[in-house]
Short mmCIF file of C-alpha atoms in Angstrom, two decimals:
data_model
loop_
_atom_site.label_atom_id
_atom_site.label_comp_id
_atom_site.label_asym_id
_atom_site.label_seq_id
_atom_site.Cartn_x
_atom_site.Cartn_y
_atom_site.Cartn_z
CA MET R 1 0.00 0.00 0.00
CA TYR R 2 2.72 2.43 -1.06
CA GLN R 3 1.29 5.60 -2.57
CA ASP R 4 2.46 9.19 -2.82
CA ILE R 5 -0.73 10.44 -1.21
CA PRO R 6 -2.05 9.47 2.24
CA VAL R 7 -4.27 6.40 2.34
CA ILE R 8 -7.12 6.12 4.84
CA LEU R 9 -7.52 2.37 5.46
CA ASP R 10 -10.96 1.62 6.92
CA CYS R 11 -11.05 -1.88 8.46
CA TYR R 12 -14.62 -3.13 8.88
CA ALA R 13 -16.97 -6.13 8.79
CA ASP R 14 -20.46 -6.47 7.35
CA TRP R 15 -21.89 -7.35 10.78
CA CYS R 16 -20.33 -4.33 12.53
CA ALA R 17 -22.92 -1.60 13.29
CA PRO R 18 -20.35 1.07 14.36
CA CYS R 19 -18.51 0.44 11.06
CA LYS R 20 -21.65 1.29 9.13
CA LYS R 21 -22.05 4.43 11.21
CA LEU R 22 -18.45 5.51 10.62
CA GLU R 23 -18.20 4.93 6.85
CA PRO R 24 -20.34 7.89 5.69
CA ILE R 25 -18.48 10.14 8.13
CA LEU R 26 -15.14 9.12 6.58
CA VAL R 27 -16.48 9.54 3.05
CA LYS R 28 -17.79 13.01 3.88
CA LYS R 29 -14.45 14.06 5.40
CA ILE R 30 -12.46 12.76 2.44
CA LYS R 31 -14.76 14.54 0.00
CA LYS R 32 -14.27 17.74 1.97
CA PHE R 33 -10.47 17.53 1.97
CA ASN R 34 -10.39 16.46 -1.67
CA GLY R 35 -12.54 19.46 -2.57
CA ILE R 36 -15.37 17.34 -3.95
CA VAL R 37 -18.93 18.63 -3.98
CA ASP R 38 -21.06 16.23 -1.94
CA GLU R 39 -23.02 14.05 -4.32
CA GLU R 40 -24.59 10.61 -4.12
CA GLU R 41 -21.80 8.28 -3.10
CA GLU R 42 -20.47 6.12 -5.88
CA GLY R 43 -18.73 2.78 -5.61
CA SER R 44 -19.78 2.18 -2.02
CA SER R 45 -21.84 -0.93 -2.74
CA LYS R 46 -21.38 -4.05 -0.71
CA GLU R 47 -19.76 -5.78 -3.66
CA GLU R 48 -16.94 -3.23 -3.80
CA GLN R 49 -16.28 -3.62 -0.08
CA GLU R 50 -15.85 -7.39 -0.02
CA ASP R 51 -12.06 -7.17 -0.30
CA VAL R 52 -9.45 -4.43 -0.18
CA GLY R 53 -10.55 -1.90 -2.76
CA GLU R 54 -11.00 1.81 -3.03
CA ALA R 55 -14.37 3.19 -2.01
CA ASN R 56 -14.56 5.84 -4.70
CA PRO R 57 -16.54 8.80 -3.39
CA ILE R 58 -15.08 10.99 -6.15
CA GLY R 59 -15.32 10.91 -9.90
CA THR R 60 -12.48 9.45 -11.92
CA GLU R 61 -11.90 12.83 -13.55
CA THR R 62 -10.62 14.15 -10.19
CA ALA R 63 -8.15 11.35 -9.49
CA GLU R 64 -5.10 13.41 -10.40
CA ARG R 65 -5.85 16.06 -7.78
CA LEU R 66 -6.65 13.80 -4.83
CA LYS R 67 -5.14 14.76 -1.49
CA MET R 68 -5.97 11.41 0.12
CA ARG R 69 -7.65 8.14 -0.79
CA LEU R 70 -10.04 5.83 1.05
CA VAL R 71 -9.40 2.08 0.98
CA LYS R 72 -11.72 -0.49 2.56
CA LEU R 73 -10.61 -3.74 4.22
CA ASN R 74 -13.15 -6.41 5.16
CA ILE R 75 -11.39 -8.23 8.01
CA ASP R 76 -13.46 -11.39 7.52
CA ASN R 77 -12.29 -11.76 3.92
CA LEU R 78 -8.63 -10.97 4.58
CA PRO R 79 -7.79 -12.31 8.07
CA THR R 80 -4.06 -12.61 7.33
CA LEU R 81 -3.75 -8.91 6.55
CA SER R 82 -5.91 -8.11 9.58
CA ASN R 83 -3.53 -10.10 11.79
CA GLN R 84 -0.53 -8.30 10.34
CA LEU R 85 -2.15 -4.99 11.25
CA GLN R 86 -2.84 -6.37 14.76
CA ILE R 87 -6.50 -5.37 14.60
CA ARG R 88 -8.19 -6.17 17.92
CA SER R 89 -11.48 -4.33 17.47
CA ILE R 90 -13.39 -2.59 14.70
CA PRO R 91 -13.88 -0.17 13.19
CA ALA R 92 -10.13 0.42 13.00
CA VAL R 93 -8.88 3.20 10.74
CA PHE R 94 -5.24 3.63 9.73
CA LEU R 95 -3.48 6.60 8.15
CA ILE R 96 -0.81 5.19 5.82
CA TYR R 97 1.75 7.29 3.99
CA LYS R 98 4.42 5.87 1.69
CA GLY R 99 4.02 2.41 3.19
CA ASN R 100 4.19 3.53 6.84
CA ILE R 101 1.41 3.65 9.42
CA VAL R 102 1.43 7.22 10.71
CA ASP R 103 -1.70 7.27 12.88
CA MET R 104 -4.76 5.18 13.70
CA PHE R 105 -7.90 5.06 15.82
CA GLN R 106 -10.44 2.43 16.83
CA GLY R 107 -14.17 2.83 17.31
CA VAL R 108 -16.20 5.88 16.33
CA PRO R 109 -13.99 8.85 17.28
CA THR R 110 -14.93 12.26 18.62
CA GLU R 111 -15.12 15.13 16.15
CA LYS R 112 -11.89 16.57 17.60
CA THR R 113 -9.99 13.29 17.16
CA LEU R 114 -11.27 12.91 13.61
CA ASP R 115 -10.32 16.49 12.70
CA GLN R 116 -6.78 15.97 14.02
CA PHE R 117 -6.51 12.68 12.11
CA PHE R 118 -7.47 14.30 8.81
CA GLU R 119 -5.34 17.40 9.43
CA THR R 120 -2.35 15.07 9.73
CA ALA R 121 -3.34 13.36 6.47
CA LEU R 122 -3.63 16.72 4.72
CA LEU R 123 -0.22 17.86 5.94
CA LEU R 124 1.36 14.59 4.82
CA ASN R 125 -0.07 15.18 1.36
CA ARG R 126 1.78 18.48 1.19
CA MET R 127 5.14 16.96 2.04
CA SER R 128 7.53 16.85 -0.90
CA ASN R 129 11.01 17.97 -1.89
CA ASP R 130 9.70 21.37 -2.96
CA LYS R 131 10.99 23.98 -0.51
CA ASP R 132 7.91 26.16 -0.95
CA ILE R 133 5.69 23.25 0.06
CA MET R 134 7.97 22.47 3.00
CA ALA R 135 7.63 26.07 4.11
CA ASN R 136 3.84 25.79 3.90
CA VAL R 137 3.86 22.69 6.08
CA PHE R 138 5.93 24.45 8.73
CA SER R 139 3.56 27.38 8.55
CA ASP R 140 0.77 24.93 9.37
CA LEU R 141 2.82 23.43 12.19
CA GLU R 142 3.36 26.89 13.66
CA ALA R 143 -0.40 27.45 13.51
CA MET R 144 -0.98 24.15 15.33
CA ILE R 145 1.37 25.24 18.11
CA ASN R 146 -0.36 28.62 18.38
CA GLU R 147 -3.71 26.79 18.57
CA ASN R 148 -2.27 24.41 21.20
CA LYS R 149 -2.73 21.31 18.99
CA LEU R 150 0.55 19.95 20.31
CA GLU R 151 -0.08 16.21 19.95
CA ASN R 152 -1.03 16.63 16.32
CA ALA R 153 2.01 18.82 15.63
CA LEU R 154 4.24 16.23 17.32
CA ASN R 155 2.91 13.43 15.09
CA VAL R 156 3.51 15.45 11.93
CA VAL R 157 6.98 16.67 12.82
CA ARG R 158 8.15 13.19 13.83
CA ASP R 159 7.04 11.84 10.47
CA SER R 160 8.90 14.70 8.76
CA MET R 161 12.08 13.87 10.69
CA LYS R 162 12.25 10.50 8.91
CA MET R 163 12.92 12.20 5.56
CA GLU R 164 16.48 13.26 4.84
CA GLU R 165 15.52 16.09 2.48
CA TRP R 166 13.44 17.65 5.24
CA LYS R 167 16.22 17.32 7.80
CA ALA R 168 18.64 18.98 5.41
CA ASN R 169 16.45 22.09 5.21
CA TYR R 170 14.55 22.19 8.49
CA GLU R 171 16.43 20.15 11.09
CA ALA R 172 16.60 22.94 13.69
CA HIS R 173 12.93 23.78 13.19
CA MET R 174 11.92 20.14 13.73
CA ILE R 175 14.10 19.63 16.81
CA LEU R 176 12.61 22.70 18.48
CA ILE R 177 9.02 21.79 17.59
CA GLU R 178 9.50 18.24 18.90
CA ALA R 179 11.08 19.47 22.16
CA TYR R 180 8.38 22.09 22.70
CA CYS R 181 5.52 19.65 22.04
CA LEU R 182 7.03 16.99 24.31
CA LEU R 183 7.59 19.35 27.22
CA PHE R 184 4.36 21.30 27.09
CA THR R 185 2.07 18.35 26.29
CA ALA R 186 3.47 16.73 29.44
CA LYS R 187 3.09 19.95 31.44
CA GLN R 188 -0.55 20.43 30.44
CA GLY R 189 -1.38 16.83 31.31
CA GLU R 190 0.75 16.92 34.48
CA LYS R 191 2.67 13.93 33.15
CA TYR R 192 6.28 12.92 33.65
CA VAL R 193 8.76 13.77 30.92
CA ASP R 194 12.36 12.60 30.80
CA THR R 195 14.45 15.74 30.21
CA ILE R 196 17.66 13.89 29.29
CA PRO R 197 16.71 12.87 25.70
CA VAL R 198 15.29 16.37 25.14
CA ARG R 199 18.61 17.88 26.20
CA LYS R 200 20.52 15.48 23.95
CA SER R 201 18.33 16.41 21.00
CA LEU R 202 18.87 20.12 21.62
CA GLU R 203 22.65 19.59 21.69
CA GLN R 204 22.44 19.14 17.90
CA LEU R 205 21.46 22.81 17.56
CA THR R 206 24.79 24.41 16.81
CA GLU R 207 25.19 28.18 16.74
CA GLU R 208 25.33 27.99 12.95
CA LYS R 209 21.96 26.20 12.78
CA MET R 210 20.37 28.74 15.12
CA ASN R 211 21.67 31.84 13.33
CA ASP R 212 19.07 32.12 10.58
CA LEU R 213 16.02 30.87 12.47
CA PRO R 214 12.88 33.04 12.36
CA ASP R 215 11.74 34.72 15.59
CA PHE R 216 9.00 32.11 16.08
CA TYR R 217 11.62 29.38 16.55
CA LEU R 218 13.92 31.55 18.67
CA ASN R 219 10.95 32.13 20.97
CA LEU R 220 10.30 28.37 21.02
CA ALA R 221 13.94 27.83 22.00
CA SER R 222 13.59 30.31 24.89
CA GLU R 223 10.41 28.65 26.16
CA VAL R 224 11.97 25.18 25.87
CA ASP R 225 15.08 26.28 27.80
CA ALA R 226 12.96 27.88 30.52
CA GLU R 227 10.79 24.78 30.92
CA LEU R 228 13.82 22.48 31.02
CA LEU R 229 15.44 24.63 33.70
CA ARG R 230 12.20 24.58 35.71
CA LEU R 231 11.98 20.80 35.51
CA GLU R 232 15.66 20.28 36.30
CA HIS R 233 15.48 22.68 39.25
CA GLN R 234 12.41 20.85 40.48
CA GLN R 235 14.35 17.60 40.28
CA ALA R 236 17.60 18.93 41.83
CA PRO R 237 18.51 17.41 45.24
CA ASP R 238 17.34 19.54 48.17
CA GLU R 239 18.15 19.39 51.87
CA GLN R 240 15.51 16.78 52.68
CA GLU R 241 16.65 14.48 49.88
CA ASN R 242 20.29 14.78 50.96
CA LEU R 243 19.34 13.99 54.57
CA LEU R 244 17.49 10.85 53.53
CA ARG R 245 20.38 9.74 51.32
CA THR R 246 22.86 10.24 54.16
CA LYS R 247 20.60 8.38 56.59
CA LEU R 248 20.29 5.46 54.16
CA GLU R 249 24.06 5.26 53.61
CA GLU R 250 24.66 5.29 57.38
CA SER R 251 22.16 2.47 57.92
CA ILE R 252 24.04 0.31 55.41
CA GLU R 253 27.40 1.07 57.05
CA GLN R 254 26.08 0.30 60.53
CA ASP R 255 24.45 -3.02 59.65
CA SER R 256 26.81 -5.98 60.00
CA LYS R 257 25.49 -7.50 56.77
CA GLY R 258 25.27 -4.21 54.90
CA LYS R 259 21.48 -4.32 54.83
CA PRO R 260 19.76 -0.94 54.36
CA ASP R 261 17.05 0.33 56.68
CA LEU R 262 13.91 -0.36 54.67
CA THR R 263 11.89 2.42 56.28
CA THR R 264 14.49 4.99 55.24
CA MET R 265 14.73 3.43 51.79
CA PHE R 266 10.97 3.68 51.39
CA GLU R 267 10.91 7.28 52.62
CA LEU R 268 13.57 8.19 50.06
CA GLY R 269 11.72 6.36 47.28
CA GLU R 270 8.47 8.11 48.20
CA TYR R 271 10.21 11.49 48.34
CA LEU R 272 11.85 10.97 44.94
CA SER R 273 8.50 9.93 43.48
CA ASN R 274 6.94 13.17 44.71
CA LYS R 275 9.79 15.05 42.99
CA ASN R 276 9.07 13.19 39.72
CA LYS R 277 12.40 11.34 39.94
CA PHE R 278 10.60 8.17 39.03
CA GLU R 279 13.47 6.07 37.69
CA GLU R 280 15.46 6.10 40.94
CA ALA R 281 12.29 5.81 43.02
CA ILE R 282 11.28 2.66 41.14
CA ASP R 283 14.75 1.13 41.63
CA LEU R 284 14.64 1.77 45.39
CA LEU R 285 11.16 0.32 45.77
CA LEU R 286 12.09 -2.75 43.72
CA ASP R 287 15.11 -3.22 46.01
CA ILE R 288 12.74 -3.24 49.00
CA VAL R 289 10.59 -5.93 47.35
CA ALA R 290 13.73 -7.95 46.57
CA ILE R 291 14.86 -7.79 50.20
CA GLU R 292 11.45 -8.32 51.84
CA ARG R 293 8.61 -8.70 49.37
CA ASN R 294 5.73 -8.20 51.84
CA TRP R 295 7.40 -5.49 53.94
CA GLU R 296 4.89 -3.32 55.84
CA GLU R 297 1.90 -4.96 54.16
CA ARG R 298 3.39 -4.48 50.68
CA LYS R 299 3.82 -0.71 50.94
CA ALA R 300 6.60 -0.74 48.33
CA GLN R 301 4.46 -2.68 45.85
CA THR R 302 1.52 -0.34 46.41
CA LEU R 303 3.64 2.75 45.75
CA LEU R 304 5.12 1.12 42.65
CA GLN R 305 1.64 0.57 41.22
CA THR R 306 0.78 4.21 41.99
CA ILE R 307 3.88 5.36 40.09
CA PHE R 308 3.14 3.07 37.12
CA LYS R 309 -0.40 4.43 36.93
CA LYS R 310 0.89 8.01 36.97
CA LEU R 311 3.45 7.32 34.24
CA GLY R 312 0.99 5.43 32.06
CA PRO R 313 1.16 1.85 30.70
CA GLN R 314 3.22 2.74 27.59
CA ASN R 315 6.00 4.58 29.44
CA ASP R 316 9.38 2.79 29.25
CA LEU R 317 9.84 3.08 33.03
CA THR R 318 6.46 1.42 33.59
CA VAL R 319 7.15 -1.41 31.13
CA LYS R 320 10.63 -2.16 32.54
CA GLY R 321 9.51 -1.70 36.15
CA ARG R 322 6.59 -4.08 35.81
CA LYS R 323 8.79 -6.73 34.21
CA LYS R 324 11.28 -6.51 37.10
CA LEU R 325 8.48 -6.59 39.67
CA SER R 326 6.94 -9.68 38.05
CA LYS R 327 10.29 -11.49 38.18
CA LEU R 328 10.61 -10.68 41.88
CA LEU R 329 7.09 -11.80 42.72
CA PHE R 330 6.72 -14.81 40.46
#
């Protein structure tokens, strides 16, 4: 499914009521973005939807000016392809560009989610080697940031970063947009963000690369630096943290077997968690479980689960932490 325009892959089944509800919504959106006057839908008969095939809600005379294309996949007729896409529920809709899955959603989405999905598709359509078109895409990205559509901007810029011709012309722009979206999406959602990879990414911004940047990106750089400093200051050791660390070290030295005081270890882990220093907090709490798995009615395990919930199931610290905890318990 490699095409130069974005493909909207609608995975459905004849028995699926939500699929039937979603299809006309998708067709209407695609007509809108393709600039087609809404007419009676053509080519949407059951026969055309039996296997992968294009639902053609536009006339053939407009094919050359399409911005995106709708393709239907009946999961009952093509189970192998469905398995490859790891479809667990339907409707499932994928945004595919040049053979890569860029975005997807399952179920009937909200209007906001659907708008963001199609805005991404439209921006992908505009991506090419033409510098004027590149400039237009970055103009749209700037608008997204101004409108606080940070998740959508992040998806688009990360896809752009995969293309060498874009990096050659807009590397500094993309690094700053990615850093800004990461930091401020996390801030708005009160979520944890690891500042180290952001810092490493920003290290690529040499003075030469920053010299000719427009004011918009220089302002982004200032906001990113300020937010990083705020986070790093928030995470810097304070007097209470240093006291707990000293107390823990002394307990190890004073114990004949070098065993740490678990109460102090827990207090330090809890304190670090409250400071958003989750990686070290998780390690300390896992150490407690390793030493005494049911200590204080499983207080360490309970706090670990609280941290994992705060970080979210997809976070690397959550995934690694849960694997280590499972090994200790089972």
